[in-house]
Coordinates of C-alpha atoms and ligand atoms in Angstrom, one line a residue:
Chain A
M1 CA 0.0 -0.1 0.0
G2 CA 1.2 3.7 -1.0
Q3 CA 1.7 6.1 1.6
T4 CA 0.9 10.1 1.6
V5 CA 3.0 13.0 1.0
A6 CA 2.4 13.2 4.7
E7 CA 3.2 10.1 5.8
K8 CA 6.3 10.3 3.7
I9 CA 7.8 13.4 5.3
L10 CA 7.0 11.7 8.7
A11 CA 8.7 8.6 8.0
R12 CA 12.1 10.5 6.6
A13 CA 12.1 12.5 9.5
S14 CA 11.7 9.7 12.2
G15 CA 14.3 7.5 10.1
K16 CA 11.9 4.9 9.2
S17 CA 11.2 3.5 5.9
E18 CA 7.3 3.7 6.3
V19 CA 4.9 5.1 9.0
R20 CA 1.2 4.2 9.3
P21 CA -1.5 6.5 10.8
G22 CA -2.1 6.3 14.7
E23 CA 1.9 5.2 15.3
I24 CA 3.3 7.6 17.8
I25 CA 6.9 7.9 16.2
W26 CA 9.7 10.3 17.5
V27 CA 10.4 13.2 14.6
E28 CA 13.7 14.9 13.6
V29 CA 12.4 18.5 13.0
D30 CA 14.3 20.7 10.0
L31 CA 13.2 24.0 10.6
V32 CA 11.4 25.4 14.0
M33 CA 9.8 29.1 13.5
M34 CA 8.9 30.9 16.6
N35 CA 7.3 34.6 16.7
D36 CA 7.8 37.3 19.8
S37 CA 4.2 36.5 21.3
G38 CA 4.6 32.5 21.8
G39 CA 8.4 32.5 21.3
P40 CA 11.3 33.5 23.7
R41 CA 9.4 35.1 26.0
R42 CA 7.7 32.0 27.2
I43 CA 10.8 29.9 26.7
A44 CA 13.6 31.7 27.5
A45 CA 13.3 31.2 31.5
N46 CA 12.6 27.5 31.4
L47 CA 15.5 26.9 29.0
E48 CA 17.6 28.6 31.5
R49 CA 16.2 26.4 34.0
L50 CA 17.0 23.3 32.1
G51 CA 20.5 24.8 31.9
T52 CA 20.8 24.5 28.0
G53 CA 20.6 26.1 24.9
V54 CA 19.1 25.9 21.6
W55 CA 20.4 22.2 20.2
N56 CA 21.2 23.9 16.8
S57 CA 20.6 28.0 15.9
D58 CA 20.8 27.3 12.4
R59 CA 17.4 25.5 12.2
V60 CA 15.8 28.3 14.2
T61 CA 13.9 31.3 12.7
V62 CA 12.3 33.9 15.0
V63 CA 9.9 36.6 13.3
A64 CA 8.6 39.4 15.3
D65 CA 5.3 40.1 14.0
H66 CA 2.8 40.4 16.3
F67 CA 4.2 43.3 18.6
V68 CA 5.8 45.5 16.2
P69 CA 6.0 48.5 16.1
A70 CA 5.5 48.0 20.0
C71 CA 2.3 49.8 21.1
N72 CA 3.4 50.3 24.9
D73 CA 6.1 49.7 27.3
I74 CA 5.2 45.8 27.7
E75 CA 5.4 45.4 24.0
A76 CA 8.6 47.0 24.0
G77 CA 10.1 45.1 26.7
I78 CA 8.7 41.6 25.4
L79 CA 11.1 42.8 21.9
A80 CA 14.0 43.7 23.4
L81 CA 14.3 40.1 25.4
T82 CA 13.6 38.6 21.9
R83 CA 16.3 40.4 20.3
E84 CA 18.6 39.8 23.2
W85 CA 17.7 36.0 23.3
V86 CA 18.2 35.2 19.7
R87 CA 21.7 37.4 20.1
R88 CA 22.4 35.4 23.0
Q89 CA 21.7 32.0 20.9
G90 CA 23.4 32.9 17.8
I91 CA 20.2 32.8 15.6
Q92 CA 21.2 34.4 12.5
K93 CA 17.6 34.0 11.2
Y94 CA 16.0 36.7 13.0
H95 CA 13.4 39.0 11.6
E96 CA 12.0 42.0 12.9
L97 CA 9.4 44.5 11.2
E98 CA 9.6 42.4 8.0
G99 CA 6.5 40.9 7.8
I100 CA 4.3 38.1 9.8
C101 CA 6.0 34.8 11.2
H102 CA 4.0 32.6 8.3
I103 CA 5.4 34.5 5.3
V104 CA 8.8 35.6 6.0
P105 CA 10.3 31.8 6.4
I106 CA 8.5 31.0 3.0
E107 CA 10.0 34.4 1.1
K108 CA 13.3 33.7 2.5
G109 CA 13.4 30.3 1.4
Y110 CA 13.9 28.5 4.6
V111 CA 10.4 26.3 4.1
L112 CA 11.2 23.3 1.7
P113 CA 9.7 20.6 0.0
G114 CA 9.5 17.3 1.9
T115 CA 11.1 18.9 5.2
L116 CA 9.6 18.8 8.7
M117 CA 8.9 22.2 9.9
V118 CA 7.1 23.0 13.5
G119 CA 5.8 26.3 14.3
G120 CA 5.0 28.0 17.8
D121 CA 2.2 29.6 16.2
S122 CA -1.5 28.1 15.2
H123 CA -1.4 29.0 11.3
S124 CA 2.4 27.0 11.0
C125 CA -0.1 24.7 8.7
T126 CA 0.8 27.5 6.0
G127 CA 4.4 25.9 5.5
G128 CA 2.8 23.0 3.3
A129 CA 2.1 25.4 0.6
L130 CA 5.4 24.7 -0.6
G131 CA 5.5 20.7 0.2
A132 CA 7.0 20.9 3.5
L133 CA 4.8 19.1 6.7
A134 CA 4.4 22.3 8.8
I135 CA 3.1 21.6 12.4
A136 CA 1.9 23.9 14.7
L137 CA 2.8 23.5 18.6
G138 CA 2.7 25.3 21.8
S139 CA 5.6 27.3 23.8
T140 CA 6.3 24.3 25.8
D141 CA 6.3 21.7 22.8
M142 CA 8.6 24.2 21.5
L143 CA 10.8 24.1 24.6
G144 CA 11.4 20.6 24.4
V145 CA 12.0 20.6 20.6
L146 CA 14.8 23.6 21.0
V147 CA 16.3 21.2 23.7
K148 CA 16.1 17.9 21.7
G149 CA 16.0 18.9 17.8
S150 CA 13.0 16.4 18.0
V151 CA 9.6 15.9 19.3
W152 CA 7.0 13.0 19.6
L153 CA 3.8 13.1 16.9
K154 CA 0.8 10.6 16.5
V155 CA 1.0 10.1 12.4
P156 CA -1.8 11.6 11.3
E157 CA -4.5 10.3 8.7
T158 CA -4.9 12.5 5.5
I159 CA -8.5 13.8 4.0
K160 CA -7.4 14.7 0.4
I161 CA -9.3 17.6 -1.2
V162 CA -9.7 17.5 -4.8
W163 CA -10.4 20.6 -6.6
E164 CA -11.1 20.8 -10.4
G165 CA -12.4 23.1 -13.2
N166 CA -11.5 26.9 -13.7
L167 CA -12.2 29.2 -11.2
P168 CA -15.3 31.8 -12.1
P169 CA -13.7 35.6 -12.3
A170 CA -14.4 37.3 -8.8
T171 CA -13.4 34.2 -6.9
S172 CA -10.4 32.9 -5.7
A173 CA -8.4 30.7 -3.2
K174 CA -10.2 32.1 -0.1
D175 CA -13.6 31.0 -1.5
M176 CA -12.3 28.1 -2.2
I177 CA -11.2 27.3 1.7
L178 CA -14.3 28.8 3.0
Y179 CA -16.1 26.4 0.9
N180 CA -14.1 23.7 2.5
I181 CA -14.5 24.9 5.7
K182 CA -18.1 25.1 5.8
Q183 CA -18.4 21.3 4.4
L184 CA -16.0 19.8 7.0
G185 CA -16.8 22.5 10.3
L186 CA -14.3 23.6 12.8
E187 CA -13.4 20.1 14.1
G188 CA -14.0 18.0 10.1
A189 CA -10.0 17.5 10.4
T190 CA -8.9 17.4 13.8
Y191 CA -5.9 15.4 14.2
K192 CA -5.8 14.9 10.3
V193 CA -3.7 16.1 7.7
V194 CA -5.6 18.0 4.5
E195 CA -4.0 17.5 1.1
F196 CA -5.1 19.7 -1.8
T197 CA -4.8 18.6 -5.2
G198 CA -6.5 18.7 -8.6
D199 CA -5.8 21.2 -11.8
T200 CA -7.4 23.9 -9.8
V201 CA -4.8 23.9 -7.1
R202 CA -2.2 23.4 -9.9
R203 CA -3.0 26.7 -11.3
L204 CA -2.9 28.6 -8.2
N205 CA 0.4 30.8 -7.4
I206 CA 2.2 30.4 -4.4
D207 CA 0.3 33.3 -2.6
E208 CA -3.0 31.8 -3.6
R209 CA -1.9 28.3 -2.2
I210 CA -1.0 29.8 1.0
V211 CA -4.4 30.6 1.8
L212 CA -5.5 27.0 1.3
T213 CA -3.0 25.7 3.7
N214 CA -3.1 28.5 6.1
M215 CA -6.7 28.0 7.4
T216 CA -6.9 24.5 7.7
I217 CA -6.5 25.0 11.2
E218 CA -9.8 26.6 10.9
M219 CA -11.0 22.9 10.5
G220 CA -9.1 21.5 13.3
A221 CA -6.1 20.2 11.3
K222 CA -2.9 18.9 12.1
T223 CA -1.5 20.3 9.3
G224 CA -2.3 21.1 5.1
I225 CA -0.2 20.5 2.6
I226 CA 0.3 20.7 -1.4
E227 CA 2.5 18.6 -3.2
P228 CA 5.3 20.5 -4.7
D229 CA 5.6 20.9 -8.3
E230 CA 7.1 23.4 -10.7
T231 CA 5.5 26.3 -9.5
V232 CA 7.1 25.8 -6.0
F233 CA 10.5 24.8 -7.5
A234 CA 10.8 28.0 -10.0
Y235 CA 9.9 30.1 -6.8
L236 CA 12.3 28.3 -4.1
A237 CA 15.1 28.9 -7.4
Q238 CA 15.0 32.4 -6.8
R239 CA 15.5 32.5 -2.9
T240 CA 17.8 29.5 -1.7
C241 CA 20.3 27.5 -3.1
V242 CA 20.1 24.7 -0.3
E243 CA 19.5 21.7 -1.8
Y244 CA 16.4 19.6 -1.2
S245 CA 14.4 16.3 -2.0
P246 CA 10.8 17.2 -2.3
L247 CA 8.4 13.8 -1.9
F248 CA 4.9 13.1 -3.3
S249 CA 1.9 11.0 -2.7
D250 CA 1.8 7.7 -4.2
P251 CA -1.2 6.6 -6.6
D252 CA -2.3 4.2 -4.4
A253 CA -2.0 6.3 -0.8
C254 CA -4.7 5.7 1.4
Y255 CA -7.1 8.7 2.3
S256 CA -9.4 8.4 5.5
Q257 CA -11.9 10.6 3.1
V258 CA -11.8 12.3 -0.5
I259 CA -13.8 15.3 -1.0
R260 CA -14.4 16.2 -4.6
C261 CA -15.4 19.7 -5.7
R262 CA -16.2 21.5 -9.2
A263 CA -14.4 25.6 -9.1
E264 CA -17.1 26.1 -11.5
E265 CA -19.6 26.4 -9.2
L266 CA -17.7 28.6 -6.8
E267 CA -19.2 32.0 -5.8
P268 CA -18.0 34.8 -3.7
L269 CA -18.6 33.9 0.0
V270 CA -18.3 35.3 3.6
A271 CA -18.0 33.4 6.8
C272 CA -20.3 35.4 9.3
P273 CA -19.7 35.8 13.2
H274 CA -18.5 34.4 14.9
S275 CA -17.1 31.0 13.1
P276 CA -15.1 30.5 10.0
D277 CA -17.4 27.6 9.1
N278 CA -20.6 29.9 9.4
V279 CA -20.4 30.6 5.8
E280 CA -22.9 32.4 3.2
K281 CA -22.9 33.2 -0.3
A282 CA -21.7 36.8 -0.2
A283 CA -25.0 37.4 -2.8
S284 CA -27.3 36.4 0.1
L285 CA -26.4 38.4 2.5
P286 CA -29.1 41.1 4.2
E287 CA -27.9 44.7 3.8
L288 CA -24.7 44.8 6.4
P289 CA -23.0 48.1 6.8
V290 CA -19.7 48.1 7.6
Q291 CA -17.2 50.4 9.5
Q292 CA -14.0 48.8 8.8
A293 CA -12.7 46.8 5.8
L294 CA -9.3 45.3 6.1
I295 CA -6.8 43.5 3.9
G296 CA -4.1 42.0 5.8
A297 CA -2.5 38.9 7.9
C298 CA -0.6 36.1 6.8
T299 CA -3.8 34.8 5.0
G300 CA -5.1 37.8 3.0
G301 CA -1.8 40.4 2.7
K302 CA 0.1 38.8 0.3
Y303 CA 1.1 40.6 -3.1
S304 CA -1.8 38.5 -5.1
D305 CA -4.2 39.9 -2.2
L306 CA -3.4 43.5 -2.5
A307 CA -3.1 43.3 -6.5
A308 CA -6.8 41.9 -6.2
A309 CA -7.9 44.5 -4.2
A310 CA -6.3 47.1 -6.3
R311 CA -8.1 45.4 -9.3
V312 CA -11.3 46.3 -8.0
V313 CA -11.1 49.8 -6.4
S314 CA -9.2 51.2 -9.2
G315 CA -10.6 54.1 -10.3
R316 CA -13.1 54.4 -7.2
R317 CA -13.3 55.6 -3.9
V318 CA -14.4 53.8 -0.9
A319 CA -17.7 55.0 1.0
P320 CA -17.5 57.7 3.2
G321 CA -17.2 56.4 6.6
V322 CA -15.4 53.1 6.1
R323 CA -11.6 52.9 7.3
F324 CA -10.0 51.2 4.5
L325 CA -6.9 49.1 6.1
V326 CA -4.1 47.5 4.1
A327 CA -1.4 45.8 6.1
P328 CA 0.8 43.9 3.7
A329 CA 2.0 40.6 4.9
S330 CA 5.5 41.6 4.2
R331 CA 8.0 44.3 3.6
E332 CA 9.0 42.4 0.5
I333 CA 5.2 42.6 -0.7
L334 CA 4.8 46.2 0.2
R335 CA 8.1 47.2 -2.0
R336 CA 6.6 45.3 -5.0
A337 CA 3.4 46.5 -4.5
A338 CA 5.0 50.4 -4.1
A339 CA 7.0 49.7 -6.8
D340 CA 4.5 48.6 -9.7
G341 CA 1.4 51.3 -8.4
V342 CA -0.8 48.6 -6.9
L343 CA -0.4 50.6 -4.0
A344 CA -0.9 53.6 -5.3
I345 CA -4.7 52.7 -6.6
L346 CA -5.2 51.3 -3.0
V347 CA -4.3 54.6 -1.6
E348 CA -5.8 56.6 -4.3
A349 CA -9.1 54.6 -3.4
G350 CA -8.9 55.6 0.4
A351 CA -6.7 52.9 1.7
T352 CA -4.4 53.3 5.0
I353 CA -1.5 51.6 4.9
L354 CA -0.5 49.8 8.1
P355 CA 2.9 48.4 9.1
P356 CA 3.7 45.0 7.8
A357 CA 2.6 42.9 10.7
C358 CA -0.3 41.1 12.6
G359 CA -1.7 44.3 13.9
P360 CA -5.6 44.4 14.0
C361 CA -5.9 40.5 13.0
A362 CA -5.9 39.2 16.2
G363 CA -6.9 42.6 18.0
L364 CA -3.3 43.8 18.7
S365 CA -2.9 46.9 17.1
N366 CA -4.1 49.7 14.5
G367 CA -7.6 49.1 14.0
I368 CA -9.1 47.7 16.8
L369 CA -13.3 47.3 16.7
A370 CA -15.3 49.3 19.2
P371 CA -18.8 47.5 20.2
G372 CA -21.3 47.5 17.7
E373 CA -18.9 47.8 15.1
R374 CA -18.6 45.4 11.8
C375 CA -15.4 44.9 10.1
V376 CA -15.0 42.6 6.8
A377 CA -11.7 41.3 6.5
S378 CA -9.3 39.0 4.4
T379 CA -8.1 37.9 7.4
N380 CA -8.7 34.0 8.9
R381 CA -10.3 33.9 11.8
N382 CA -13.4 35.7 13.2
F383 CA -14.3 34.3 17.1
Q384 CA -15.9 36.9 18.9
G385 CA -13.5 39.0 20.6
R386 CA -10.7 38.4 18.4
M387 CA -10.5 42.0 16.8
G388 CA -11.4 43.8 19.7
S389 CA -14.8 44.3 21.5
P390 CA -16.8 41.0 22.1
E391 CA -19.6 42.7 20.7
A392 CA -18.0 43.6 17.7
E393 CA -18.4 41.6 14.3
V394 CA -16.2 40.2 12.0
F395 CA -17.0 38.8 8.6
L396 CA -14.3 36.8 6.6
A397 CA -14.1 37.5 3.0
S398 CA -11.7 37.4 -0.2
P399 CA -9.4 40.3 -0.9
A400 CA -12.1 41.6 -4.0
T401 CA -14.9 41.3 -1.6
V402 CA -13.2 42.8 1.4
A403 CA -12.4 45.8 -1.5
A404 CA -15.8 45.7 -3.3
S405 CA -17.3 45.8 0.4
A406 CA -15.4 49.1 1.4
L407 CA -16.2 50.8 -1.8
A408 CA -20.2 49.9 -1.1
G409 CA -19.9 50.5 2.3
K410 CA -21.6 47.3 3.0
I411 CA -21.1 43.7 2.3
V412 CA -21.5 42.6 -1.3
D413 CA -20.2 40.4 -3.9
P414 CA -17.6 41.5 -5.8
R415 CA -18.9 41.2 -9.1
V416 CA -21.0 44.0 -8.5
Y417 CA -18.0 46.2 -9.4
L418 CA -16.0 43.4 -11.8
E419 CA -18.7 43.0 -14.4
E420 CA -19.4 46.5 -14.8
Chain B
M1 CA 0.0 14.0 40.0
P2 CA -2.6 12.9 42.8
D3 CA -4.6 9.7 42.2
A4 CA -8.0 11.4 42.6
I5 CA -9.1 14.8 41.2
R6 CA -11.9 15.9 43.0
G7 CA -13.8 19.2 42.4
R8 CA -17.2 21.3 41.4
A9 CA -17.9 21.5 37.6
W10 CA -18.4 24.2 35.4
K11 CA -20.0 23.5 32.3
F12 CA -19.4 25.0 28.7
G13 CA -20.7 23.8 25.4
D14 CA -19.0 23.0 22.0
N15 CA -15.8 24.8 20.1
V16 CA -15.0 26.9 23.4
N17 CA -11.7 28.6 21.3
T18 CA -8.9 30.6 22.7
D19 CA -9.8 33.6 22.1
L20 CA -12.6 33.0 24.4
I21 CA -10.7 31.1 26.9
A22 CA -7.6 33.9 26.6
P23 CA -8.5 37.0 24.6
G24 CA -5.9 38.5 22.2
K25 CA -5.9 41.7 23.9
Y26 CA -4.4 40.3 27.2
L27 CA -1.6 38.4 25.3
K28 CA 1.0 40.8 26.3
L29 CA 0.3 39.8 30.3
S30 CA 1.7 37.2 31.8
N31 CA 0.5 33.8 32.5
Q32 CA -1.0 34.7 36.1
E33 CA -2.3 37.7 35.1
M34 CA -3.8 36.1 31.9
A35 CA -5.7 33.9 34.9
R36 CA -7.4 36.6 36.3
H37 CA -9.5 37.0 33.0
V38 CA -9.9 33.2 32.1
M39 CA -12.9 32.4 29.9
E40 CA -13.8 35.9 30.5
G41 CA -14.8 35.9 26.8
I42 CA -18.0 33.3 27.7
D43 CA -18.8 34.4 31.3
P44 CA -17.1 38.2 32.4
E45 CA -18.0 37.1 36.1
L46 CA -16.2 33.5 35.7
P47 CA -12.7 34.8 37.1
K48 CA -14.6 35.8 40.2
K49 CA -16.4 32.5 40.5
I50 CA -14.0 29.9 39.8
Q51 CA -12.6 28.2 42.6
P52 CA -8.8 26.3 43.0
G53 CA -9.7 22.3 42.3
D54 CA -12.8 23.4 40.4
I55 CA -13.4 21.3 37.2
I56 CA -13.9 22.5 33.4
V57 CA -16.3 20.6 31.5
G58 CA -16.7 21.0 27.9
G59 CA -18.3 19.8 25.0
S60 CA -16.5 18.8 21.4
N61 CA -13.4 20.5 19.9
F62 CA -12.6 22.3 23.4
G63 CA -9.8 24.9 22.6
C64 CA -9.7 25.7 19.4
G65 CA -8.0 28.4 17.4
S66 CA -4.9 29.7 18.6
S67 CA -1.8 27.3 20.0
R68 CA -1.4 30.3 22.6
E69 CA -0.5 28.2 25.3
T70 CA -1.7 30.8 27.6
A71 CA -5.3 29.3 27.2
P72 CA -4.4 26.1 29.1
A73 CA -2.0 28.1 31.0
A74 CA -4.9 30.5 32.1
I75 CA -7.1 27.6 33.2
K76 CA -4.1 26.0 34.9
Y77 CA -3.1 29.5 37.0
A78 CA -6.9 29.8 37.6
G79 CA -6.2 27.1 39.9
V80 CA -8.4 24.3 38.1
G81 CA -7.8 20.8 38.8
A82 CA -8.4 19.3 35.1
V83 CA -10.5 19.6 32.1
V84 CA -12.6 17.3 31.0
A85 CA -14.2 17.3 27.4
R86 CA -15.8 15.6 24.7
S87 CA -13.3 16.2 22.6
F88 CA -10.1 18.8 22.7
A89 CA -8.4 20.9 19.7
R90 CA -5.1 19.4 19.1
I91 CA -2.7 21.9 20.2
F92 CA -4.3 22.7 23.2
F93 CA -4.4 19.2 24.2
R94 CA -0.9 18.9 24.1
N95 CA -0.1 22.4 25.6
A96 CA -2.4 21.3 28.6
V97 CA -0.5 18.0 29.1
N98 CA 2.9 19.8 28.7
L99 CA 2.0 22.5 31.4
G100 CA 0.8 19.8 33.6
L101 CA -3.0 20.1 33.2
P102 CA -4.8 17.2 33.5
V103 CA -7.4 16.8 30.2
L104 CA -9.4 13.7 29.8
E105 CA -11.6 13.0 26.6
C106 CA -15.2 11.7 27.8
P107 CA -17.8 11.1 25.4
Q108 CA -20.5 11.4 28.1
A109 CA -19.3 15.0 29.0
D110 CA -22.5 16.4 28.4
E111 CA -24.1 14.6 30.9
V112 CA -22.2 17.1 33.3
A113 CA -24.2 20.2 34.8
T114 CA -22.5 23.1 36.2
G115 CA -22.0 22.3 39.7
D116 CA -21.8 18.7 40.0
E117 CA -19.1 17.5 41.9
L118 CA -16.8 15.1 39.8
E119 CA -14.1 12.5 41.0
I120 CA -11.5 11.5 38.2
D121 CA -9.3 8.7 38.7
L122 CA -6.5 9.6 35.8
K123 CA -4.9 6.4 35.7
H124 CA -8.1 4.5 34.7
G125 CA -9.6 7.2 32.9
V126 CA -12.7 7.1 34.9
V127 CA -14.7 10.2 35.5
K128 CA -17.4 9.8 38.8
N129 CA -20.3 12.1 38.8
L130 CA -20.8 11.9 43.1
T131 CA -23.7 14.3 42.4
R132 CA -25.7 12.1 39.8
G133 CA -24.1 8.8 41.1
T134 CA -22.7 7.9 37.7
A135 CA -19.8 7.3 36.4
Y136 CA -18.3 7.7 32.7
Q137 CA -15.2 6.0 31.2
A138 CA -13.0 8.2 29.3
T139 CA -10.3 7.9 27.0
R140 CA -7.1 7.0 28.8
L141 CA -3.9 8.9 28.3
P142 CA -1.0 7.0 26.7
A143 CA 1.6 6.0 28.8
H144 CA 3.8 8.9 27.4
V145 CA 1.8 11.6 28.1
M146 CA 1.3 10.0 32.0
E147 CA 4.7 10.3 32.5
I148 CA 4.8 14.1 31.4
L149 CA 1.8 14.4 33.5
N150 CA 3.4 12.9 36.5
A151 CA 6.3 14.9 36.2
G152 CA 4.2 17.9 36.7
G153 CA 4.7 18.8 32.8
L154 CA 7.3 19.0 30.5
V155 CA 9.7 21.3 31.8
P156 CA 10.5 19.0 35.1
Y157 CA 9.9 16.0 32.8
L158 CA 13.0 17.4 30.6
E159 CA 14.7 18.4 33.8
R160 CA 14.8 14.9 35.1
E161 CA 15.4 13.5 31.5
I162 CA 18.5 16.0 31.4
A163 CA 19.9 15.0 34.7
K164 CA 19.7 11.3 34.2
N165 CA 21.8 11.6 30.9
K166 CA 24.2 13.7 33.0
N167 CA 24.7 10.8 35.3
K168 CA 25.0 8.4 32.6
G169 CA 27.9 10.4 31.2
G170 CA 29.6 10.8 34.5
Ligands
SF4_501 S1 -1.5 37.9 11.1 FE1 -3.2 36.9 12.2 S2 -3.5 34.6 11.9 FE2 -1.2 35.4 11.0 S3 0.4 35.1 12.7 FE3 -0.4 37.0 12.7 S4 -2.0 37.1 14.3 FE4 -1.6 35.1 13.7

């Protein structure tokens, strides 16, 4: 019987020829990612207590994105501790104000096909877009990894989601994943890997693939993965000279579930409060005025997301009273959007550009909601209270839908603007 | 870890997420400070009402959402003895074990009501409902998970392991 790409990566990382779902194994980790929130500040004291340091500083990257730039002295203190800690541990791959922790390691070429990565943040599943197995861990688990370079895991089953056909205009990867989250529910993939495949997925660029893997945690998954292909190899060729050996699923691999979806049938979707699986068609919603529209986060602040929003708002102005916030997911994205005019289009339409950081996504800074306010966002989570007041509402949608809603001052189907 | 954990139940529904247990706006605080806001997102009065030794009981997918360890930490530092739920989100489950907070998957968790007196036998995975005179069989924790819980969490566990290895070396 064949193996899935996830099983092959785990087998390689555990030094076995094959592994099967349900087995508990110890795996060697190729890359560790931490951010400023769950990272050094929650680990440094315990590492000292154990009287040891990081097992291999070359394999560790730290990205400060939650508290940058600092809003108060507590956050400034956390950042100071983070900088000091990476310096003492000899960690070279430290990135501050360069972007979000799930995007920067991909851009820097640290995330490689066939490798095992662990990240100290729930959206660490993002790395699967390049064909790595990227698993999220909490801080204390991470401490164990930093000390030993290994961790125990249960080999998960894999769900295969096959997308076939062409995406209709005005829809994108965000609509695909919202569709899947609605299908599977918040815990439909708990403890499992979700592998995306099919010709629709093959045609997506890296920015769009990231949306799929990033939001697999919203269905409880251990991680999401897409088998690497020419798109990935070409992307990495520009970014790293480190060699890697990609892995692929066998044709006779065993899946716990196979879900087939037709892209042609997709319409712009929106996840309503307060859960990412509370998904409706944008066109079917009642009139819902918005005070804030946010393009941002690891999910929805990439170059393709900014460009999609720019296509909608080009030559138009956002509705009066709407705060249209754009937080690029990295400095590289900001630079590219500034260079090719995308940023100018957004600013002309009335956008406020935020630093390349997490910011409002998790209610950390720059764009916190008041009670009774409503925000439409290209982010990934809309749990009650996440973006500020528990009495505020967050609707999740594609960048095109967010941009169209900013123009209309209420949540609308982006086809209203794109088909004119 | 004591053999039996006994306490009063606080019952919650399905999909209790980490933004409700430990809201992002408090992320900059320490675990102890965060405990003063534990589960405030669901019941703003809970931090005042919860007593050391109490047991939290949830439905399915307890602790879904963020990987923030502050969620189980807030529960632990509020003095909670254990969390029992129909099922847990993967990261929450691991984090709780690593912090030495017992977590038990129990299919009959829904039969518990707030205020019920519970007694948990971790070793055998049995949850007794003393108020109702019933007992539920929960999923027994794997041996290596019990080892970490018995040590009081992953840090003391690693501490012991490192000491053992040093002795071997010397
Ligand atoms: S952008 Fe949002 S979801 Fe992504 S890492 Fe930051 S806080 Fe988490």
